[in-house]
Coordinates of C-alpha atoms and ligand atoms in Angstrom, one line a residue:
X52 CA 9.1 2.8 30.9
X53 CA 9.3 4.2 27.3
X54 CA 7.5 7.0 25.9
X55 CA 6.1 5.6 23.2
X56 CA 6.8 1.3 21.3
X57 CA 6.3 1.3 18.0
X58 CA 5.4 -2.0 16.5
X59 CA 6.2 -2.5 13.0
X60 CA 9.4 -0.9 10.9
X61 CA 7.6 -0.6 7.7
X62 CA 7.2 3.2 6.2
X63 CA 4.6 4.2 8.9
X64 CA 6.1 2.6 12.1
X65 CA 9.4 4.3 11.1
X66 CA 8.4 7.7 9.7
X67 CA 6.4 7.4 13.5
X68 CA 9.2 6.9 14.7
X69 CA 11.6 9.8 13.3
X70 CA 8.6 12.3 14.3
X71 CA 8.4 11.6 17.8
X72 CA 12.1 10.2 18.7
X73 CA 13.1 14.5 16.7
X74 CA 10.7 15.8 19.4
X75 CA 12.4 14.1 22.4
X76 CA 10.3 11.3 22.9
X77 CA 12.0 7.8 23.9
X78 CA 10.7 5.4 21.2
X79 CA 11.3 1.6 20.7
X80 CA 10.1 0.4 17.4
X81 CA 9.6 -3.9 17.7
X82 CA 9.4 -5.8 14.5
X83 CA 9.6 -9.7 13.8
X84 CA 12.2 -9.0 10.8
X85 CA 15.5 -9.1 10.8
X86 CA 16.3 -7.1 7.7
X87 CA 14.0 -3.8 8.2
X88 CA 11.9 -2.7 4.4
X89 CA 12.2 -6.4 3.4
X90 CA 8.6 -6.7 2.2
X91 CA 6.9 -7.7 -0.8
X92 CA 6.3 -4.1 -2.3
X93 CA 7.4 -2.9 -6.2
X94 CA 8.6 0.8 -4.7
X95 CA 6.9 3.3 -6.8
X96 CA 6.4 6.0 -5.3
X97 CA 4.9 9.0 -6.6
X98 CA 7.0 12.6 -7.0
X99 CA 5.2 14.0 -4.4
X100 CA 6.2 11.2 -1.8
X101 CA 9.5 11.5 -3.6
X102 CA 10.2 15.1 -2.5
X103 CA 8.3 15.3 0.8
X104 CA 10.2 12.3 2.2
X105 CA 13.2 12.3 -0.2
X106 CA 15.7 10.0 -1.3
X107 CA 19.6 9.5 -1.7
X108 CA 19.0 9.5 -5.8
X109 CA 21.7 6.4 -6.1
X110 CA 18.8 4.3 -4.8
X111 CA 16.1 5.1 -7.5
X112 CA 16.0 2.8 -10.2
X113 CA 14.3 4.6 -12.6
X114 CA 12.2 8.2 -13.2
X115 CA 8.7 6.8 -14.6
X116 CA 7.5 9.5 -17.2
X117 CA 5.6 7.1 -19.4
X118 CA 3.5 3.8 -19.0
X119 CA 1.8 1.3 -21.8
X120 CA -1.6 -0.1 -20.7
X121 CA -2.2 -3.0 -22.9
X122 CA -5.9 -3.8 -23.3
X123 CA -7.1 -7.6 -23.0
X124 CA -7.3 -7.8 -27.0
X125 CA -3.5 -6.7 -26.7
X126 CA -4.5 -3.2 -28.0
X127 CA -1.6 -0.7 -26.4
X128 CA -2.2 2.6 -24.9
X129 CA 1.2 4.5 -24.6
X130 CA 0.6 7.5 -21.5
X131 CA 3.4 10.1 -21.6
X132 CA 3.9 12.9 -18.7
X133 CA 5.9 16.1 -20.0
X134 CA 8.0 15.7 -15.9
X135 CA 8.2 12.9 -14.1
X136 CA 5.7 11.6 -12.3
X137 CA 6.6 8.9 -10.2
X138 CA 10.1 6.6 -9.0
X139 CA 11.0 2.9 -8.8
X140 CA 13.3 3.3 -5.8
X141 CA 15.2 0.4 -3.6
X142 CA 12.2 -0.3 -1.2
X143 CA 14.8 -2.1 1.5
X144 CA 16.5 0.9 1.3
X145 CA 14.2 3.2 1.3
X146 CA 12.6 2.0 4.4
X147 CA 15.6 1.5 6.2
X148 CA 16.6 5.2 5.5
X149 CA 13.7 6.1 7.6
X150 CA 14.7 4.1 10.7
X151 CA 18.6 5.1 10.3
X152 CA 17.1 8.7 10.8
X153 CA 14.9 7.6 13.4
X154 CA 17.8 5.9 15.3
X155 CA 20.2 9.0 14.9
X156 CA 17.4 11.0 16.5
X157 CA 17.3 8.3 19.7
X158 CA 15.2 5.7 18.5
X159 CA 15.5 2.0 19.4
X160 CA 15.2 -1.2 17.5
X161 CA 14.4 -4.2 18.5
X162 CA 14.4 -6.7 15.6
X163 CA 13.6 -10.4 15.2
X164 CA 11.2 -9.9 17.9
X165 CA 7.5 -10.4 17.6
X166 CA 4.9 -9.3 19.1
X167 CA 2.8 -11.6 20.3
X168 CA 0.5 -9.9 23.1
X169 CA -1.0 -6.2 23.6
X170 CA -2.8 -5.0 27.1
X171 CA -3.8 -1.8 27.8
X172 CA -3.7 -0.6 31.4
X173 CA -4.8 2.6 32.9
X174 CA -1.2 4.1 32.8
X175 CA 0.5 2.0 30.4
X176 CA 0.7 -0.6 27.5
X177 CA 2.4 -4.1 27.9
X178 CA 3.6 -5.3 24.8
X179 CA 4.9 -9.2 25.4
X180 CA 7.6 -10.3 22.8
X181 CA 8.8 -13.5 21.5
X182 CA 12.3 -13.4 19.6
X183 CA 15.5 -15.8 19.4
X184 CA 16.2 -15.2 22.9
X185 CA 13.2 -15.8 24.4
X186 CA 10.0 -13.7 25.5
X187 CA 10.3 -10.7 27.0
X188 CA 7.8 -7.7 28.3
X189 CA 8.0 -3.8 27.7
X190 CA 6.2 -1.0 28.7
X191 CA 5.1 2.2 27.3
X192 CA 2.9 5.3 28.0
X193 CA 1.6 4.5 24.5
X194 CA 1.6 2.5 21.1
X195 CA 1.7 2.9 17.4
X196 CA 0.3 -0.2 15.6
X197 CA 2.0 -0.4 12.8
X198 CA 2.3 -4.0 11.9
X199 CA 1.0 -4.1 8.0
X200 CA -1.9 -6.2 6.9
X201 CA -3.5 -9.0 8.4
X202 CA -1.9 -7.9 11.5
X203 CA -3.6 -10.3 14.7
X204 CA -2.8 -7.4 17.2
X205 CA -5.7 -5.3 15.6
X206 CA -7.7 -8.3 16.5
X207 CA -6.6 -8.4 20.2
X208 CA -7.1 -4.5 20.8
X209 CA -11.1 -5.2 19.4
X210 CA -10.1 -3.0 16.5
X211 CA -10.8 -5.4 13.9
X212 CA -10.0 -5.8 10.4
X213 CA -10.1 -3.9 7.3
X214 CA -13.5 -5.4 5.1
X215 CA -11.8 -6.1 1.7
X216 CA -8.5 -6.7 0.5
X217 CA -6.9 -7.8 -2.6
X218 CA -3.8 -10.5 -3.1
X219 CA -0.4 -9.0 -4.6
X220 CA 1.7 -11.4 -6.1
X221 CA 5.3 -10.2 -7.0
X222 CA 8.6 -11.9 -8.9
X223 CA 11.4 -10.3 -10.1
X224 CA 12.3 -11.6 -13.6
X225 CA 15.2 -11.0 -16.0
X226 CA 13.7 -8.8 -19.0
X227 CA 14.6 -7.8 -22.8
X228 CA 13.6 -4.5 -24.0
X229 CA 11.3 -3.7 -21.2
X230 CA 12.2 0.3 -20.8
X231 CA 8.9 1.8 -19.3
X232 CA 6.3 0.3 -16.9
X233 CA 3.6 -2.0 -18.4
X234 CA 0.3 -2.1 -17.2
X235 CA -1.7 -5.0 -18.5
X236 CA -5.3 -5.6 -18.1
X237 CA -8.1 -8.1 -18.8
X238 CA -9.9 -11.1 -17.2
X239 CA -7.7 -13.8 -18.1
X240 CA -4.7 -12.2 -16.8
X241 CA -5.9 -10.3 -13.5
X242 CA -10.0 -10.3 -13.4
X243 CA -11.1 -6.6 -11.7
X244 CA -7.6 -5.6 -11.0
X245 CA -4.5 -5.7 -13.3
X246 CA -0.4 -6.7 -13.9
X247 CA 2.5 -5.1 -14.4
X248 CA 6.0 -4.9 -15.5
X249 CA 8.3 -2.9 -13.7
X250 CA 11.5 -2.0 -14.8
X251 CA 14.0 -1.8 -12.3
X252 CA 18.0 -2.4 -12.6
X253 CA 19.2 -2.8 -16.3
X254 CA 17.8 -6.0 -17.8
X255 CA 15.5 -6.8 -14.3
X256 CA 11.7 -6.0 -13.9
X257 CA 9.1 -6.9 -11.4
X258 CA 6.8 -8.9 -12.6
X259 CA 3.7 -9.1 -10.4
X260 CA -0.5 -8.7 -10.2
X261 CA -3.4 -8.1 -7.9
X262 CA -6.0 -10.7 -7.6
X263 CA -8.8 -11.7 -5.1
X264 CA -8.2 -15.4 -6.0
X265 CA -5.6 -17.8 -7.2
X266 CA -2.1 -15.5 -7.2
X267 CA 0.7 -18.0 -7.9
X268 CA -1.1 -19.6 -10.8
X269 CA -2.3 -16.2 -12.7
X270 CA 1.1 -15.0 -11.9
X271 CA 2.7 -18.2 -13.5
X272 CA 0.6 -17.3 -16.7
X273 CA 1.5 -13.8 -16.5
X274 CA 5.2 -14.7 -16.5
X275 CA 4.8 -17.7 -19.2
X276 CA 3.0 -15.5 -21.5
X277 CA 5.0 -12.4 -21.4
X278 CA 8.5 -15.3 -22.0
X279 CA 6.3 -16.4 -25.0
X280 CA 6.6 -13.1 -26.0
X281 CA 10.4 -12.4 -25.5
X282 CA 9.8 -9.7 -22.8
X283 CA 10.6 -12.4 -19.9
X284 CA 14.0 -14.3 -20.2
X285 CA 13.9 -16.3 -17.0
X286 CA 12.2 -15.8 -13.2
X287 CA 15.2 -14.2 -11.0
X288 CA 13.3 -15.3 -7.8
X289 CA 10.8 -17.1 -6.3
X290 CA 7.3 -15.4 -6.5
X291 CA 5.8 -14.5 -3.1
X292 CA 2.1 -13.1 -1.9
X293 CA 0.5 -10.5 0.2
X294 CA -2.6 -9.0 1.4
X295 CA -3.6 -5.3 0.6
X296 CA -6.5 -3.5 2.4
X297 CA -9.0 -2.0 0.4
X298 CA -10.9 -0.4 2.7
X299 CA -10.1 1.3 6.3
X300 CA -11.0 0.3 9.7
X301 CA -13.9 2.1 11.1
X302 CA -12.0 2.5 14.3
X303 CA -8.1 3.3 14.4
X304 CA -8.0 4.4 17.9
X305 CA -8.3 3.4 21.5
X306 CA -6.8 4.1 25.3
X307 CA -2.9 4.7 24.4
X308 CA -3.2 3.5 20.7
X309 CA -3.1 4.2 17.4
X310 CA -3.6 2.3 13.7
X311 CA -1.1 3.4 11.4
X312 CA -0.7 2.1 7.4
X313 CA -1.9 -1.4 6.1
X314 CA -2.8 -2.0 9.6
X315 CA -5.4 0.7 9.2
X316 CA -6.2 0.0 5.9
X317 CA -4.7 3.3 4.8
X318 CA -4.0 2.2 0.9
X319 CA -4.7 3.5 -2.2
X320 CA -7.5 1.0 -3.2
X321 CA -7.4 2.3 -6.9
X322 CA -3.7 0.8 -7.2
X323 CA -2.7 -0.9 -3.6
X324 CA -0.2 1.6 -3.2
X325 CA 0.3 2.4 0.6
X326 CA 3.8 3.7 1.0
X327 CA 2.8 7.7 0.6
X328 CA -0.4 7.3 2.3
X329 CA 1.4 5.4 5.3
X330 CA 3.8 8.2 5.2
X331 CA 1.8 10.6 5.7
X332 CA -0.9 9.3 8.5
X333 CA 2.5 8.7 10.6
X334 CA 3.1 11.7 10.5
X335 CA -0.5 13.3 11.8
X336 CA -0.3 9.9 14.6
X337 CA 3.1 11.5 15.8
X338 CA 1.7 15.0 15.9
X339 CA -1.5 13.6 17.9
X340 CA 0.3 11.4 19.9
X341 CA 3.0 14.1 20.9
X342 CA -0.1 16.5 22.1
X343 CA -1.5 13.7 24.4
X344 CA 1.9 12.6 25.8
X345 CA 2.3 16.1 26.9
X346 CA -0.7 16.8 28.8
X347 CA -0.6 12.9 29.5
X348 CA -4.4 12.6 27.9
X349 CA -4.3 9.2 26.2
X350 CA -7.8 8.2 26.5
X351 CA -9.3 7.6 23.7
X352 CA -11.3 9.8 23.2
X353 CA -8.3 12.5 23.6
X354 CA -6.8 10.6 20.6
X355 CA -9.7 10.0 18.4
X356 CA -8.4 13.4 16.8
X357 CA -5.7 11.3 15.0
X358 CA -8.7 9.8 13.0
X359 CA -10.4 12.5 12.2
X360 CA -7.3 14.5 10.9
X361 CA -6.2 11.4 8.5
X362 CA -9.5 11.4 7.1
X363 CA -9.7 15.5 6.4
X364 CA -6.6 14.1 4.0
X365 CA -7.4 10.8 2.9
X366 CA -11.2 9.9 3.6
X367 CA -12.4 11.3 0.0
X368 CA -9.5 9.4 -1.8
X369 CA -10.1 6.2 -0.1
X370 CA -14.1 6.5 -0.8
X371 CA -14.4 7.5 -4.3
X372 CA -10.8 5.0 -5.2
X373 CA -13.1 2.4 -3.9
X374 CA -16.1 2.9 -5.9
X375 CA -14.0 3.3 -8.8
X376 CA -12.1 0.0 -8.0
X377 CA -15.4 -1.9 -7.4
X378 CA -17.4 -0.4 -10.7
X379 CA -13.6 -1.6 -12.7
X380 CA -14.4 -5.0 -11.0
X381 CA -17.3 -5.5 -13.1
X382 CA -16.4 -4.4 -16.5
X383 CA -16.2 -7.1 -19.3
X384 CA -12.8 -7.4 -21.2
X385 CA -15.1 -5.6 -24.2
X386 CA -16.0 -2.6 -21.7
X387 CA -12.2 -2.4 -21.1
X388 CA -11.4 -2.6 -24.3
X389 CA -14.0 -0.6 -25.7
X390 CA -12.8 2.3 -22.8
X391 CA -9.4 1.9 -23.8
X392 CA -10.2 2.6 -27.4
X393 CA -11.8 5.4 -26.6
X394 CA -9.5 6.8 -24.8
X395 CA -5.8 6.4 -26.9
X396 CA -8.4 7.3 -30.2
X397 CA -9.8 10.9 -29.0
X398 CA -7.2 13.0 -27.5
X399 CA -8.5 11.5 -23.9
X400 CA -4.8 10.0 -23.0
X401 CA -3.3 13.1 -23.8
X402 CA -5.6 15.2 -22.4
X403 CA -5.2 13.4 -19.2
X404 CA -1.2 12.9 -18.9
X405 CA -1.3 16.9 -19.1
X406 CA -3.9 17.7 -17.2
X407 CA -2.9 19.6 -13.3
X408 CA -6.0 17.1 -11.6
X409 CA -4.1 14.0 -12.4
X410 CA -1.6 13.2 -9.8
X411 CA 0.0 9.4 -9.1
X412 CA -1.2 9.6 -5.4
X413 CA -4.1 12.0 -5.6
X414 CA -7.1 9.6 -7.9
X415 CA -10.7 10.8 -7.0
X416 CA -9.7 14.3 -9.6
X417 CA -8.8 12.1 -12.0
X418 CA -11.7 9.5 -11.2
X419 CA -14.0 12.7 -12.0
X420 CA -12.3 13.6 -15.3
X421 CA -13.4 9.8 -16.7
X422 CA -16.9 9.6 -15.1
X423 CA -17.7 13.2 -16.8
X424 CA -16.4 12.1 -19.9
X425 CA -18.9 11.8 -22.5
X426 CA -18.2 8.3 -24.0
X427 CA -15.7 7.2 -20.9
X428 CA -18.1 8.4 -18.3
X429 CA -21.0 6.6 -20.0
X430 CA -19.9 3.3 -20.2
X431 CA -18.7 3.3 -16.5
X432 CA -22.1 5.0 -15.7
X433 CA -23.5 1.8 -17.3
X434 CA -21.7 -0.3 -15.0
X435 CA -22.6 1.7 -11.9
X436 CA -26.0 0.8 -10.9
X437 CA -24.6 -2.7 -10.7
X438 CA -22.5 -1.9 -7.8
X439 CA -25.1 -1.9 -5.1
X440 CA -26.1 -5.0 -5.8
X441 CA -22.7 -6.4 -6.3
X442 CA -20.9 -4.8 -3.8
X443 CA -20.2 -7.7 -1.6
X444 CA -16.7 -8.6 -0.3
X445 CA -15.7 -11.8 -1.3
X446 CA -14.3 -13.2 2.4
X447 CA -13.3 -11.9 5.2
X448 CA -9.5 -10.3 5.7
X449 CA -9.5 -12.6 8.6
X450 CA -9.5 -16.2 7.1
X451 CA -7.2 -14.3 4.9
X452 CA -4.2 -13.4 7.4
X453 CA -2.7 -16.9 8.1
X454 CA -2.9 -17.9 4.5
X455 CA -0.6 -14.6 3.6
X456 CA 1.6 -15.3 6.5
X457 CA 2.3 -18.7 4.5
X458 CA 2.4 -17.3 1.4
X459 CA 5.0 -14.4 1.9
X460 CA 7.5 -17.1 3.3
X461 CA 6.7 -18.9 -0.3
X462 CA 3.9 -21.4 0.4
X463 CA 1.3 -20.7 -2.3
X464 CA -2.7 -18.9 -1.2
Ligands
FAD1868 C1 2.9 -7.0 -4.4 C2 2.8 -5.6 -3.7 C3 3.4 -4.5 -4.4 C4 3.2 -3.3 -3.8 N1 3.8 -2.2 -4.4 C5 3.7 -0.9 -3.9 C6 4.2 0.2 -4.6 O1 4.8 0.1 -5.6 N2 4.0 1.4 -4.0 C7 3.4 1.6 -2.9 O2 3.2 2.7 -2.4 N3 2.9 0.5 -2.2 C8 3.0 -0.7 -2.7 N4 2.5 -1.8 -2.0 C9 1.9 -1.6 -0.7 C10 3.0 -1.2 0.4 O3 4.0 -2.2 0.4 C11 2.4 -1.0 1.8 O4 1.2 -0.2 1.6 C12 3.3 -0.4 2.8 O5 4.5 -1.3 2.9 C13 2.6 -0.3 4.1 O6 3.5 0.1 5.1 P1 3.3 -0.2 6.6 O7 4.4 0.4 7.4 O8 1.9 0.1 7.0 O9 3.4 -1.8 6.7 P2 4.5 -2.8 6.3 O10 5.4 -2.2 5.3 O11 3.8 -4.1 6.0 O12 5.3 -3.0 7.6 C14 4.8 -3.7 8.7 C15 6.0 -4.2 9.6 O13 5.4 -4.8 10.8 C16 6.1 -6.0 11.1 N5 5.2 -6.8 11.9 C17 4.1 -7.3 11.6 N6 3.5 -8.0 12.7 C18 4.4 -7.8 13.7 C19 4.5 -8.3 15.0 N7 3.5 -9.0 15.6 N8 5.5 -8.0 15.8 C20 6.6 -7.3 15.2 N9 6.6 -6.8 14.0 C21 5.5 -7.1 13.2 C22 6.4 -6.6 9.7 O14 7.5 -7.5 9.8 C23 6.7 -5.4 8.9 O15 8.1 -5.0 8.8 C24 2.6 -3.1 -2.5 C25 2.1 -4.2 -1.8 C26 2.2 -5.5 -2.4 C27 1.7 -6.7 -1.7

């Protein structure tokens, strides 16, 4: 019997498994793809990501100092960083870089092998499998869940879901003249959330957008409008979809378990980004995990001090991104534009691009900056008293999961 199976070989099921396969621990990590990293993801990654779980440097794209946010009246508001604050790096390779460490320090893969069952036992977890060769069983003192969004195992452990997610919807596109990362914004384009341009390889961007409803088609637009405008020569692949959690689950524990990542809900909900945030709660699972494992304590209650640890770091940048994500959701295109005015006309951008509290990964300092703005913070304040009353999630991550299994192999949501 293993130590410890892993399911999942996205950043938070490998990074879990470098921590505990360094420490001595036998580890098998279980995921259904063959080629590990090959999600739907754009790979920015803030600096701080960058140099706590760094790189090689041939497999970063580009060093992000600058960004245009275009308004939905077309108005541009150029943000420039003196350092860099943020990478496009190979996401494959990123991700796999993590297991090939994990697998020097004794970790084992199992790939093209789902999961398809969970049971927890007094002494052990069963984890069934289903792969090319059949189904199979394994066995393990404990479990990392770390199989991304919309993920049926949290289902089966009575975990459930996170309450609200968002839809990305990615391409890559040949590009001319596209140098920095656009931002674009505005109701016709991506209502509540927003698009982008990402600039990877010479003459290559992904082009892609959040929405709660109707990805391919706004992304279609997206693409048609920015080839209108010369940006976008041709499409370079198919567009594909995926769900994002906005919110966390209430519970990411139980006997021999723990919720790692997307699965977890463990996101950014200001931008979707997960990869730093998935990072890092590996890392406080492993250390938790490794405590219980050696007095053998895996009850959970002995492990519910992986949740509380996480949310020391993260709880106060999930809560405030999300009230800041829901009060953006209900600004008109003339609140947006009227912000944005604002804030390239008065000193605001600048002020902000220099300032220590604003970080890519850390947004609830930054969040504060705007809200006690006088003319910024007002016209969000406006908004506010809206949210209670608005605040309702559009439908459950649950219906959700099977239509993003389709869509990510293609097949529109
Ligand atoms: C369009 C888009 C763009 C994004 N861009 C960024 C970005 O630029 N920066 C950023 O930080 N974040 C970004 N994200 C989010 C980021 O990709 C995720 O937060 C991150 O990948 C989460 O890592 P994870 O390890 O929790 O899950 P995942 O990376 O989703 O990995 C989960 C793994 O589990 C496997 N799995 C699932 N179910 C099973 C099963 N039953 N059996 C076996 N294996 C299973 C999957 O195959 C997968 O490999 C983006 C997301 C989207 C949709």
């Amino acid at each position: 019997m293993q130590d410890v199976i892993v399911v999942g070989a996205g950043p938070a099921g490998n990074n879990a498994a470098l921590s505990l396969a360094s420490k001595g621990y036998g580890v098998t990590v279980i995921d259904s793809r063959e080629n590990i990293g090959d999600k739907l993801c754009t790979g920015l990654v803030g600096e701080e990501c960058f140099l706590r779980y760094p790189i090689d440097p041939s497999l970063v794209y580009r060093e992000i100092n600058s960004a245009r946010v275009i308004s939905p009246s077309s108005e541009l508001v150029r943000f420039e960083t003196p350092t860099t604050v943020a990478r496009v790096v190979d996401r494959v390779a990123y991700v796999s870089s993590f297991a090939d460490k994990a697998t020097a320090a004794g970790a084992d893969y199992l790939l093209g092998s789902r999961v398809i069952s969970l049971e927890q036992r007094p002494d052990r977890v069963v984890v069934t499998t289903d792969g090319s060769s059949g189904s199979d069983t394994l066995e393990a003192r404990a479990l990392v869940l770390a199989a991304g969004f919309g993920s049926q195992l949290n289902r089966q452990l009575g975990l459930g879901e996170p309450s609200d997610y968002v839809v990305g919807t990615q391409a890559l596109v040949k590009t001319e003249g596209v140098e920095e990362v656009e931002v674009y914004l505005g109701r016709d384009i991506a209502p509540g959330f927003f698009a982008w341009l990402v600039p990877t390889r010479p003459g290559y961007a992904l082009a892609g957008l959040l929405v709660r409803k109707n990805a391919k088609d706004r992304l279609a637009n997206f693409i048609s409008a920015r080839m209108t405008e010369g940006k976008i020569t041709e499409t370079a692949d198919k567009p594909t979809c995926w769900g994002i959690p906005l919110r966390p689950l209430n519970k990411t524990y139980t006997d021999r378990v723990l919720v790692v990542g997307d699965a977890a809900g463990q996101v950014k909900p200001t931008t979707g980004g997960g990869i730093f945030y998935s990072l890092l709660s590996s890392e406080i699972a492993s250390g938790a995990l490794q405590q219980a494992l050696r007095k053998d304590q895996l009850s959970a209650n002995r492990l519910g001090v992986y949740q509380k640890e996480w949310k020391n770091l993260l709880s106060n940048e999930l809560e405030v991104g999300y009230s800041a994500r829901r009060a953006f959701e209900y600004l008109s295109d003339s609140h947006i534009g009227s912000l944005i005015n604002q804030a390239g006309s008065n000193g605001f951008v600048a002020e902000l691009a220099n300032s220590p509290d604003v970080s890519f990964d850390w947004h609830s300092s930054m969040i504060g900056k705007i809200m006690g703005h006088p003319t910024l913070g007002g016209v969000l304040k406006l908004v506010n008293p809206l949210l209670a009353r608005m605040a309702k999630v559009p439908e459950s991550a649950e219906v959700f999961a099977s239509e993003a299994a389709m869509a990510e192999t293609g097949t529109s949501v």
